[in-house]
PDB file of C-alpha atoms in Angstrom:
ATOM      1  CA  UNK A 234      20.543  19.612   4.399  1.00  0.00           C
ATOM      2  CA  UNK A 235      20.858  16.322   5.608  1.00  0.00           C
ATOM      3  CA  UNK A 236      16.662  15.893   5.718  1.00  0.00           C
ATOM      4  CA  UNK A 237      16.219  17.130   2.756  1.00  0.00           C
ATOM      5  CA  UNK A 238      18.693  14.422   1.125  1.00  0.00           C
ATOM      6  CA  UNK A 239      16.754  11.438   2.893  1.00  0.00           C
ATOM      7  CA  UNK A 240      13.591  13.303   1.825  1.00  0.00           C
ATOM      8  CA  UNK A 241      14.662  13.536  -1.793  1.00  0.00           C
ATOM      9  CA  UNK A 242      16.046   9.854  -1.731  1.00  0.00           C
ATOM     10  CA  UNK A 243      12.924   8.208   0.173  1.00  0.00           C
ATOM     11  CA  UNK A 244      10.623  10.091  -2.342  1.00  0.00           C
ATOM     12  CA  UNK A 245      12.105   8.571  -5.281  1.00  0.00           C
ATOM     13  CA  UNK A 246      12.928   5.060  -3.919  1.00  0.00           C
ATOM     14  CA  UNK A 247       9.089   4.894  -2.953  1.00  0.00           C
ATOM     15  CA  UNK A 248       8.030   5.992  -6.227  1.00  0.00           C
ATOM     16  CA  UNK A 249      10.173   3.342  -7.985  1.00  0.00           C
ATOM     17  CA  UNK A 250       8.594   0.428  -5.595  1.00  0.00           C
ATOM     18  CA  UNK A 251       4.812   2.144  -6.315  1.00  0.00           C
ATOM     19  CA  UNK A 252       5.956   1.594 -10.155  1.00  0.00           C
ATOM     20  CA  UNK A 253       7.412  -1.773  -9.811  1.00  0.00           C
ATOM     21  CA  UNK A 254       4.501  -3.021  -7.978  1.00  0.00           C
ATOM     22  CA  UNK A 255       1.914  -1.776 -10.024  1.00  0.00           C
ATOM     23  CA  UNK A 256       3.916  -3.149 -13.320  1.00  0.00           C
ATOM     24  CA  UNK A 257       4.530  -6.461 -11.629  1.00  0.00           C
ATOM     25  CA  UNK A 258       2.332  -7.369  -8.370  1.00  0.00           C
ATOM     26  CA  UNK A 259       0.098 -10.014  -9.723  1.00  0.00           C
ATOM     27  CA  UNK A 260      -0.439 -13.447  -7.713  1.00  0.00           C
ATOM     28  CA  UNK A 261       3.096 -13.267  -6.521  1.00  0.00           C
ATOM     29  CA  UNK A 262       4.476  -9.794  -5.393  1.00  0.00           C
ATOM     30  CA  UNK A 263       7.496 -10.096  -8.175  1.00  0.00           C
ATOM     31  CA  UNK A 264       7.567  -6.012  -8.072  1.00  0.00           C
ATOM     32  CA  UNK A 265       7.479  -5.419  -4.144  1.00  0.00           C
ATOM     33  CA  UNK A 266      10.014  -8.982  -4.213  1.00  0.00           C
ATOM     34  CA  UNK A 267      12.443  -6.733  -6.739  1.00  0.00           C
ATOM     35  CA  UNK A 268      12.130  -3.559  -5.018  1.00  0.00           C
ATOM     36  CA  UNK A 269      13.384  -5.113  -1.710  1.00  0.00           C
ATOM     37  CA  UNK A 270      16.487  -7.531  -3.017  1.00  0.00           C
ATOM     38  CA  UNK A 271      17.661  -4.223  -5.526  1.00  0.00           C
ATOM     39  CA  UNK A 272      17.523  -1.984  -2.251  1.00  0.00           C
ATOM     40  CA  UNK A 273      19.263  -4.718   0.155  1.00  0.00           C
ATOM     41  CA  UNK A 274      21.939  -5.055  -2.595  1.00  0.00           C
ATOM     42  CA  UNK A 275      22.392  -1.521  -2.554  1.00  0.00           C
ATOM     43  CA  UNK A 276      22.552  -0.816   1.063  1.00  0.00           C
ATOM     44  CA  UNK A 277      24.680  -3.646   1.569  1.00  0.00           C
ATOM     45  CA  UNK A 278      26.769  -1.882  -0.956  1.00  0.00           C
ATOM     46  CA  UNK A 279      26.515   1.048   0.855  1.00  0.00           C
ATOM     47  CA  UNK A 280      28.177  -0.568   3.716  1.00  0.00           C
ATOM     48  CA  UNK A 281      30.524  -1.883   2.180  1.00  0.00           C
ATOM     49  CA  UNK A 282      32.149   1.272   0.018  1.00  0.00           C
ATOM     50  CA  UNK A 283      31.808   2.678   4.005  1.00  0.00           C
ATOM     51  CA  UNK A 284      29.602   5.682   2.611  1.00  0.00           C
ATOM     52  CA  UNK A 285      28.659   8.475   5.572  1.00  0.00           C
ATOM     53  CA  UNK A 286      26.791  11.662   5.423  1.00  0.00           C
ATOM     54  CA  UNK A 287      25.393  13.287   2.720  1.00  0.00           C
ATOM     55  CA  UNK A 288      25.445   9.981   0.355  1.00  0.00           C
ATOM     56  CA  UNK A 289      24.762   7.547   3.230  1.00  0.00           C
ATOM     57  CA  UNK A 290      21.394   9.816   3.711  1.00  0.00           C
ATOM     58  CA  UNK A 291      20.556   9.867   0.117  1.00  0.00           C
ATOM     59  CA  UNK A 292      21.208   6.821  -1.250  1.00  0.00           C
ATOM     60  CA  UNK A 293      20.955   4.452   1.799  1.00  0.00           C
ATOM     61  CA  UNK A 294      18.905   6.667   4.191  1.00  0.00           C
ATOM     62  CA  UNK A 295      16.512   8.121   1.460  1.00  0.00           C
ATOM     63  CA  UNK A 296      16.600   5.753  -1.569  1.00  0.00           C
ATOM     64  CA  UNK A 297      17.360   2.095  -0.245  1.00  0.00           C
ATOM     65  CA  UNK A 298      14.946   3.122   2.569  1.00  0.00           C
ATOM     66  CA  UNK A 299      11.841   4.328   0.810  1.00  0.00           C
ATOM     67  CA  UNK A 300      12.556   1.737  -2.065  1.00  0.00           C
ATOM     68  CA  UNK A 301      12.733  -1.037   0.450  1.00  0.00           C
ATOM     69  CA  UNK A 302       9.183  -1.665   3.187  1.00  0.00           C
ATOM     70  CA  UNK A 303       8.441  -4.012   5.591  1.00  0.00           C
ATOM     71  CA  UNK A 304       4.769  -2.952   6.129  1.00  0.00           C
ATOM     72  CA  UNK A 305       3.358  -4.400   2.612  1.00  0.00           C
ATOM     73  CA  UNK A 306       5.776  -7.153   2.650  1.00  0.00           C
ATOM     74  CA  UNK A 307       3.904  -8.465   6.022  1.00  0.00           C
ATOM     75  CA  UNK A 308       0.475  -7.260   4.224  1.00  0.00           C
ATOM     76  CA  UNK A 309       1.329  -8.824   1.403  1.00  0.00           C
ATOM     77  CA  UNK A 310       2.432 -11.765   3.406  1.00  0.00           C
ATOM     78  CA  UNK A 311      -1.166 -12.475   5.881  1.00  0.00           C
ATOM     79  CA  UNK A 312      -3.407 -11.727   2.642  1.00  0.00           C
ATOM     80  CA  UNK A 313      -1.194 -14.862   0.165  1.00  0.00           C
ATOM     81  CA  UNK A 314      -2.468 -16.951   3.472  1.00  0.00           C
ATOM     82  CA  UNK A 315      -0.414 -19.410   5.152  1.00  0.00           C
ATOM     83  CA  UNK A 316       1.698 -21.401   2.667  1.00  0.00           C
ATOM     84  CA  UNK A 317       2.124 -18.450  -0.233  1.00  0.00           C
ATOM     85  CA  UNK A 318       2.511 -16.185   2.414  1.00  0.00           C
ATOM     86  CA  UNK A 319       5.354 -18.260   4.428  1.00  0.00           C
ATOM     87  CA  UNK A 320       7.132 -18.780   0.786  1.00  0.00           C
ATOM     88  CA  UNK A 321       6.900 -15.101   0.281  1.00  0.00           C
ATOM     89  CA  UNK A 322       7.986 -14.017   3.268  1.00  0.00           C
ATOM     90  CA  UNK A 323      11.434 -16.525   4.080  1.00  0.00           C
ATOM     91  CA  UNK A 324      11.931 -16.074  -0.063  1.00  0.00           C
ATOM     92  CA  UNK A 325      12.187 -12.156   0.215  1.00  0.00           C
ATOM     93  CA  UNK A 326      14.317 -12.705   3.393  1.00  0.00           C
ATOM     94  CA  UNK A 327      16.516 -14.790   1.959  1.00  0.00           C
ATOM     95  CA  UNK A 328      17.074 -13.214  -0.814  1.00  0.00           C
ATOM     96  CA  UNK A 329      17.691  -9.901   0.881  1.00  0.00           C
ATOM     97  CA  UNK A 330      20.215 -11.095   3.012  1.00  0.00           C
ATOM     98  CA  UNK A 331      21.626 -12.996  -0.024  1.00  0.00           C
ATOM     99  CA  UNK A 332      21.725  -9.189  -1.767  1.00  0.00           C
ATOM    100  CA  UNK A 333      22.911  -7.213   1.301  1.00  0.00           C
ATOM    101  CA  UNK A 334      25.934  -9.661   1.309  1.00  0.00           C
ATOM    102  CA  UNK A 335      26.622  -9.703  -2.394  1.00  0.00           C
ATOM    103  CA  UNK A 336      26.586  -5.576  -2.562  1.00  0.00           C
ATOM    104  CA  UNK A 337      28.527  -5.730   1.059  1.00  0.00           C
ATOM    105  CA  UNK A 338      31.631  -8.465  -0.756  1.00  0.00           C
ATOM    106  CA  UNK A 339      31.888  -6.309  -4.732  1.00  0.00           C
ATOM    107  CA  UNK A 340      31.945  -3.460  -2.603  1.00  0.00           C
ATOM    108  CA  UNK A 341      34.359  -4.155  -0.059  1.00  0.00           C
TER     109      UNK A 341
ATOM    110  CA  UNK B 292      -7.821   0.788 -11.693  1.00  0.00           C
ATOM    111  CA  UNK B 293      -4.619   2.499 -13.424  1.00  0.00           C
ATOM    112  CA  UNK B 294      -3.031   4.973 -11.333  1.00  0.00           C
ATOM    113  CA  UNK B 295      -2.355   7.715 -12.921  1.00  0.00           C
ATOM    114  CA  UNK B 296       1.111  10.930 -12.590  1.00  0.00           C
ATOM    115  CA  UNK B 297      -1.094  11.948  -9.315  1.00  0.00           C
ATOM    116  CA  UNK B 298      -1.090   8.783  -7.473  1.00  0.00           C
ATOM    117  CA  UNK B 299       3.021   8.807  -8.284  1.00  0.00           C
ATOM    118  CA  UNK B 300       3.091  12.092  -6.987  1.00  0.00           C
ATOM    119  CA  UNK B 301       1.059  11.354  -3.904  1.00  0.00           C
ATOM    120  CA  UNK B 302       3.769   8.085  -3.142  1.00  0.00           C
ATOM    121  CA  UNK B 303       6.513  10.597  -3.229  1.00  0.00           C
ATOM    122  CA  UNK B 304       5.374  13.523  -1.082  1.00  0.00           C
ATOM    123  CA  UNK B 305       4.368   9.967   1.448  1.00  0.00           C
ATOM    124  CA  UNK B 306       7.447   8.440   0.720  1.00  0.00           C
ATOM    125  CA  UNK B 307       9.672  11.498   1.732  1.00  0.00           C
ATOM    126  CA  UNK B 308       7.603  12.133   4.710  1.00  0.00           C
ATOM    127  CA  UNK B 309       7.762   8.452   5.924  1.00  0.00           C
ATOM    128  CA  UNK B 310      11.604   8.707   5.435  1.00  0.00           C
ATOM    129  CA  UNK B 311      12.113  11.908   7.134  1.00  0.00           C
ATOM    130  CA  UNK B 312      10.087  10.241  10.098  1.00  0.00           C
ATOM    131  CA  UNK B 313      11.948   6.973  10.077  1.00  0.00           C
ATOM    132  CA  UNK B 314      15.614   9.561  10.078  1.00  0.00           C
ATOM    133  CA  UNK B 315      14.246  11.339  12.707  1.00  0.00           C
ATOM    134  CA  UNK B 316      13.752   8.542  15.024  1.00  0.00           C
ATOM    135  CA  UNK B 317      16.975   6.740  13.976  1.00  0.00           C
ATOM    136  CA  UNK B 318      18.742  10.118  15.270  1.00  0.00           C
ATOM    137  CA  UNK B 319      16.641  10.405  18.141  1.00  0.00           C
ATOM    138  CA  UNK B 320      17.072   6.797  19.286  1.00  0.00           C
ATOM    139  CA  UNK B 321      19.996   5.300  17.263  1.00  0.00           C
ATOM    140  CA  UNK B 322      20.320   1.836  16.580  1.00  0.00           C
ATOM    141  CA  UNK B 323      23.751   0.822  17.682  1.00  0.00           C
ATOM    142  CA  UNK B 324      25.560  -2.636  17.850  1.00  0.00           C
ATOM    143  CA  UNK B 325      23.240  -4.785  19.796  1.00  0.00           C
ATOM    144  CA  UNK B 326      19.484  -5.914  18.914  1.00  0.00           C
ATOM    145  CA  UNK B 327      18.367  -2.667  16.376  1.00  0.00           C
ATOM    146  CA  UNK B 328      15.311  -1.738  18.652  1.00  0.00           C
ATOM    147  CA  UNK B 329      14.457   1.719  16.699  1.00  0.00           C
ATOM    148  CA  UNK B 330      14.400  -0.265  13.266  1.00  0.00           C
ATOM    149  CA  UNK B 331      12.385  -3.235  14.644  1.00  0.00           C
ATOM    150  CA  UNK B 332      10.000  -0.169  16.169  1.00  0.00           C
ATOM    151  CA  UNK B 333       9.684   1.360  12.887  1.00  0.00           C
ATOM    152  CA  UNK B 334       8.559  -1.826  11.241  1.00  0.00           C
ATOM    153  CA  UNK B 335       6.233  -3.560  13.485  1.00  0.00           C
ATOM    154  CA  UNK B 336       4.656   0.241  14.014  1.00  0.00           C
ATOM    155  CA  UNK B 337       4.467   0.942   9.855  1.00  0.00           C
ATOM    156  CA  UNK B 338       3.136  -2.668   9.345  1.00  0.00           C
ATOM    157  CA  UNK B 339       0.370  -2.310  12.074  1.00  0.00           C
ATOM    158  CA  UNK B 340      -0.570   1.030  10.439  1.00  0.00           C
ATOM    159  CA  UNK B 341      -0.738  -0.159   6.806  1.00  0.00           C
ATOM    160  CA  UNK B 342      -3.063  -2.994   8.495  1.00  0.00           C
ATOM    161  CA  UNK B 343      -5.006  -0.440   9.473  1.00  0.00           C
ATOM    162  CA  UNK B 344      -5.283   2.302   7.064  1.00  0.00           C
ATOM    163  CA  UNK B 345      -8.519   2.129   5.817  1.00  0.00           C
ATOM    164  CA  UNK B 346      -9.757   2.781   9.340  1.00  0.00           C
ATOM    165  CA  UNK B 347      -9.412   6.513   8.442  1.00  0.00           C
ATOM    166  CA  UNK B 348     -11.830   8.061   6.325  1.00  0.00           C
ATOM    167  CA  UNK B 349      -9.419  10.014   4.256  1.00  0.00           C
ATOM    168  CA  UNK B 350      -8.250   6.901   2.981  1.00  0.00           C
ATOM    169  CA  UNK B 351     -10.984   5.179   2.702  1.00  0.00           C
ATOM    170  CA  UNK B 352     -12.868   8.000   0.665  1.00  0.00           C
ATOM    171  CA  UNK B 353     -10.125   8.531  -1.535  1.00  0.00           C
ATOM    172  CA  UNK B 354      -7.375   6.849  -3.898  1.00  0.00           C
ATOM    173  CA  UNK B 355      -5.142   9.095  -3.748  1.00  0.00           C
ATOM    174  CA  UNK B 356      -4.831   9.966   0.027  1.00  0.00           C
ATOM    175  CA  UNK B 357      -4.263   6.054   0.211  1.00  0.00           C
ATOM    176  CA  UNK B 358      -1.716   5.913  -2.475  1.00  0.00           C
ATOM    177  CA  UNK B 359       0.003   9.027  -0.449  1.00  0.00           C
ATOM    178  CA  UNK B 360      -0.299   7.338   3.484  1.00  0.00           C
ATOM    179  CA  UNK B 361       0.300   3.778   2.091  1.00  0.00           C
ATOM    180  CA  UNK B 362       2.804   3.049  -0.305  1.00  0.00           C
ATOM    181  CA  UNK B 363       3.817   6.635   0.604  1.00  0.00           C
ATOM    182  CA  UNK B 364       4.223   7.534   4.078  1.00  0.00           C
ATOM    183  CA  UNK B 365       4.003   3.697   5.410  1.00  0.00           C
ATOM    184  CA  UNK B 366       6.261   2.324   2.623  1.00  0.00           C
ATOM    185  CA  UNK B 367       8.834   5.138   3.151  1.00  0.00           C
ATOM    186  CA  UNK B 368       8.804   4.741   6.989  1.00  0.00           C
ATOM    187  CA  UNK B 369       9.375   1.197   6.809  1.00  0.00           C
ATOM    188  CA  UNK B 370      12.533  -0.532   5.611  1.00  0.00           C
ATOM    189  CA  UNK B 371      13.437  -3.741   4.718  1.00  0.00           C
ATOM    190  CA  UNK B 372      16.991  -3.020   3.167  1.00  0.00           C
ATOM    191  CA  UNK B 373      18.308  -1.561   6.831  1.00  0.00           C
ATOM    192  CA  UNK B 374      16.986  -5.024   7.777  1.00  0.00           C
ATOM    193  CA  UNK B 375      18.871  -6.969   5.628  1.00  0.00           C
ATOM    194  CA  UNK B 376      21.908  -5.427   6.370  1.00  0.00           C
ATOM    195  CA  UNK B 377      21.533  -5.528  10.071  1.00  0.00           C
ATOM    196  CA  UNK B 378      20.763  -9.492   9.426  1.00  0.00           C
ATOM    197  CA  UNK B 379      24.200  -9.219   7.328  1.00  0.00           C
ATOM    198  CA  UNK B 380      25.861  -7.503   9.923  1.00  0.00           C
ATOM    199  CA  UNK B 381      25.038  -9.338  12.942  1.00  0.00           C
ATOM    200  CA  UNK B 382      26.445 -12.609  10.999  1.00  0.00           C
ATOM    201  CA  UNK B 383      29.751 -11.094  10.104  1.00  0.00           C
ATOM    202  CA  UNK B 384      30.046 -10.336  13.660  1.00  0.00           C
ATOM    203  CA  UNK B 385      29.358 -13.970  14.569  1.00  0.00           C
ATOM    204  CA  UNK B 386      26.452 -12.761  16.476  1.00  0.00           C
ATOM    205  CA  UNK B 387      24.378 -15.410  14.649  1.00  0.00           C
ATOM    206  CA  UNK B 388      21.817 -15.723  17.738  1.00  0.00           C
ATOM    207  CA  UNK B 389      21.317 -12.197  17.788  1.00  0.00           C
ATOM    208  CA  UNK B 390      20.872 -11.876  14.039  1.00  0.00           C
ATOM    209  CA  UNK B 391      17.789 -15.195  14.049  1.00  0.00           C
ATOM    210  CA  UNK B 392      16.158 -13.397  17.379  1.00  0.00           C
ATOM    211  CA  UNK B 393      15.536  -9.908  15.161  1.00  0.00           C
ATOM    212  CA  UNK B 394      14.200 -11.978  11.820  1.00  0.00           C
ATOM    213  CA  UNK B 395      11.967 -13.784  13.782  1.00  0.00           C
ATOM    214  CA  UNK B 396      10.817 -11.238  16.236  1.00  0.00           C
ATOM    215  CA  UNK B 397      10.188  -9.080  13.733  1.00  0.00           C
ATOM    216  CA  UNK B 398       8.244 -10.993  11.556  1.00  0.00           C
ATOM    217  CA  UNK B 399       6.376 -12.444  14.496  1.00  0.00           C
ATOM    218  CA  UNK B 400       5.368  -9.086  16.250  1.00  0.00           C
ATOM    219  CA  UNK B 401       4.637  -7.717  12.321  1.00  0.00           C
ATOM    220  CA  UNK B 402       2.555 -10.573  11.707  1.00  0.00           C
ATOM    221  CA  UNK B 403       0.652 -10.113  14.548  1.00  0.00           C
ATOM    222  CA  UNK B 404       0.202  -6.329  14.022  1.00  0.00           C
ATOM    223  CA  UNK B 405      -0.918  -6.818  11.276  1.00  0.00           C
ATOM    224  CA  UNK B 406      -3.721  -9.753  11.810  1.00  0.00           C
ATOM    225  CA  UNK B 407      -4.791  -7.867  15.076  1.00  0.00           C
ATOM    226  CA  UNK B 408      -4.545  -4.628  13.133  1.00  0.00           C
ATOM    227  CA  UNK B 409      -6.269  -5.936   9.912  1.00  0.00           C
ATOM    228  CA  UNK B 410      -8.808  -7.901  11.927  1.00  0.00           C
ATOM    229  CA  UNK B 411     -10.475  -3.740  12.953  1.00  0.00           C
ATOM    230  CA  UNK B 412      -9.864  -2.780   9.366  1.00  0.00           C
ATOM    231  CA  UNK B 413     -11.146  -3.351   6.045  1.00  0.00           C
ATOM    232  CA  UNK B 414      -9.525  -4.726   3.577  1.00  0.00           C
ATOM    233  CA  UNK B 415      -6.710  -2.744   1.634  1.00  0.00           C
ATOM    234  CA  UNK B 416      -7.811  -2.810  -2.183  1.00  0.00           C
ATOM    235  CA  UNK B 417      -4.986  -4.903  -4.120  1.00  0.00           C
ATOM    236  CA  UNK B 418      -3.077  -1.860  -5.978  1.00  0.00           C
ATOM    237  CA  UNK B 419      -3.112   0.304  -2.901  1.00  0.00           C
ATOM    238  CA  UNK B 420      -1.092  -2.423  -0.901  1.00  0.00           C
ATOM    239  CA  UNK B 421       2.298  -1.042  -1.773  1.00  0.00           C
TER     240      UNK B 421
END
């Protein structure tokens, strides 16, 4: 039961980042940027309202999970080259930690 | 080129499978309190294989397949949201050297996945780099 939660969240959280990046990955990866921070925010949420089991595997497991990926963002990252691709890469950072901190503190 | 309800469909079968993968090997190999090994594993792994995907035919021969093992399985498996909130984590704890050690490292090993990766591979084509 549990699988099939994460399997149901991490098919619609990667759906929702294919969407956002097609809509809005041009010369900066604005959709794959969004898709990251929103899912940090959330899991950091997710912490904080101390959600277990079948909701921690859906939403935070599943969703956050397959809307959130570190594979394109370090893609993403060597093909903007050095300088666009350091920006990218500390901006997204920082602004997931920034997100996972904000959803951790409304939701505590 | 516009990808059309099949390419979605592809991601999400992928992206389910990636996630199951990634929630099997968190349960296998749990994270726990100190540096998250299993998560750091997952990424550097995922990001070396997205480097890499179009050394496989499949993917190579068709959009769809690469839509599916791409932003699908690879996107799925990888996380950067558990990442965040480990980063988030480790600094509530105080544990701020712990917390810089797993940025860095993981961008450093990911980045060099990737370019060592990439460097067998051709290049991914722009709208399958999800």
């Amino acid at each position: 039961m549990t699988a099939l939660l994460v399997a149901l969240g991490g098919a619609l959280g990667s759906a929702l980042r294919y969407a956002l990046g097609q809509r809005y990955d041009d010369r900066w990866h604005h959709g794959t940027l969004a898709a990251n921070t929103v899912a940090s925010l959330l899991l950091g949420a997710c912490a904080g309202w101390a959600l277990h089991g079948s909701a921690l595997a859906l939403i935070g497991t599943g969703f956050c999970g397959g809307l959130s990926t570190y594979s394109s963002l370090m893609v993403q990252s060597r093909d903007l080259g050095p300088a666009r691709g350091a920006a990218y890469l500390v901006g997204t950072i920082a602004l997931g930690l920034g997100a996972a901190t904000l959803g951790f503190t409304l939701a505590g | 080129m516009t990808p059309g309800p099949r390419h979605f469909l592809a991601v999400a079968a992928g992206g389910a499978c990636g996630a199951l993968v990634r929630y099997a090997a968190t349960q296998a190999q749990p994270d726990g309190a100190g540096f998250p090994w299993t998560t750091f594993a997952i990424n550097v792994v995922g990001s070396a294989l997205l480097a890499g995907l179009l050394l496989l035919p499949v993917a190579r021969r068709s959009p769809v397949w690469a839509a599916a093992l791409g932003p699908g399985v690879l996107g799925g498996f990888t996380t950067f949201s558990a990442t965040s909130e480990q980063v988030r984590s480790l600094l509530a704890d105080g544990r701020t050297g712990l917390a810089a050690a797993y940025v860095v490292g993981t961008l450093a090993a990911g980045l060099v996945a990737v370019v060592v990766v990439g460097g067998l591979a051709p290049s991914l084509p722009a709208e399958d780099e999800l």
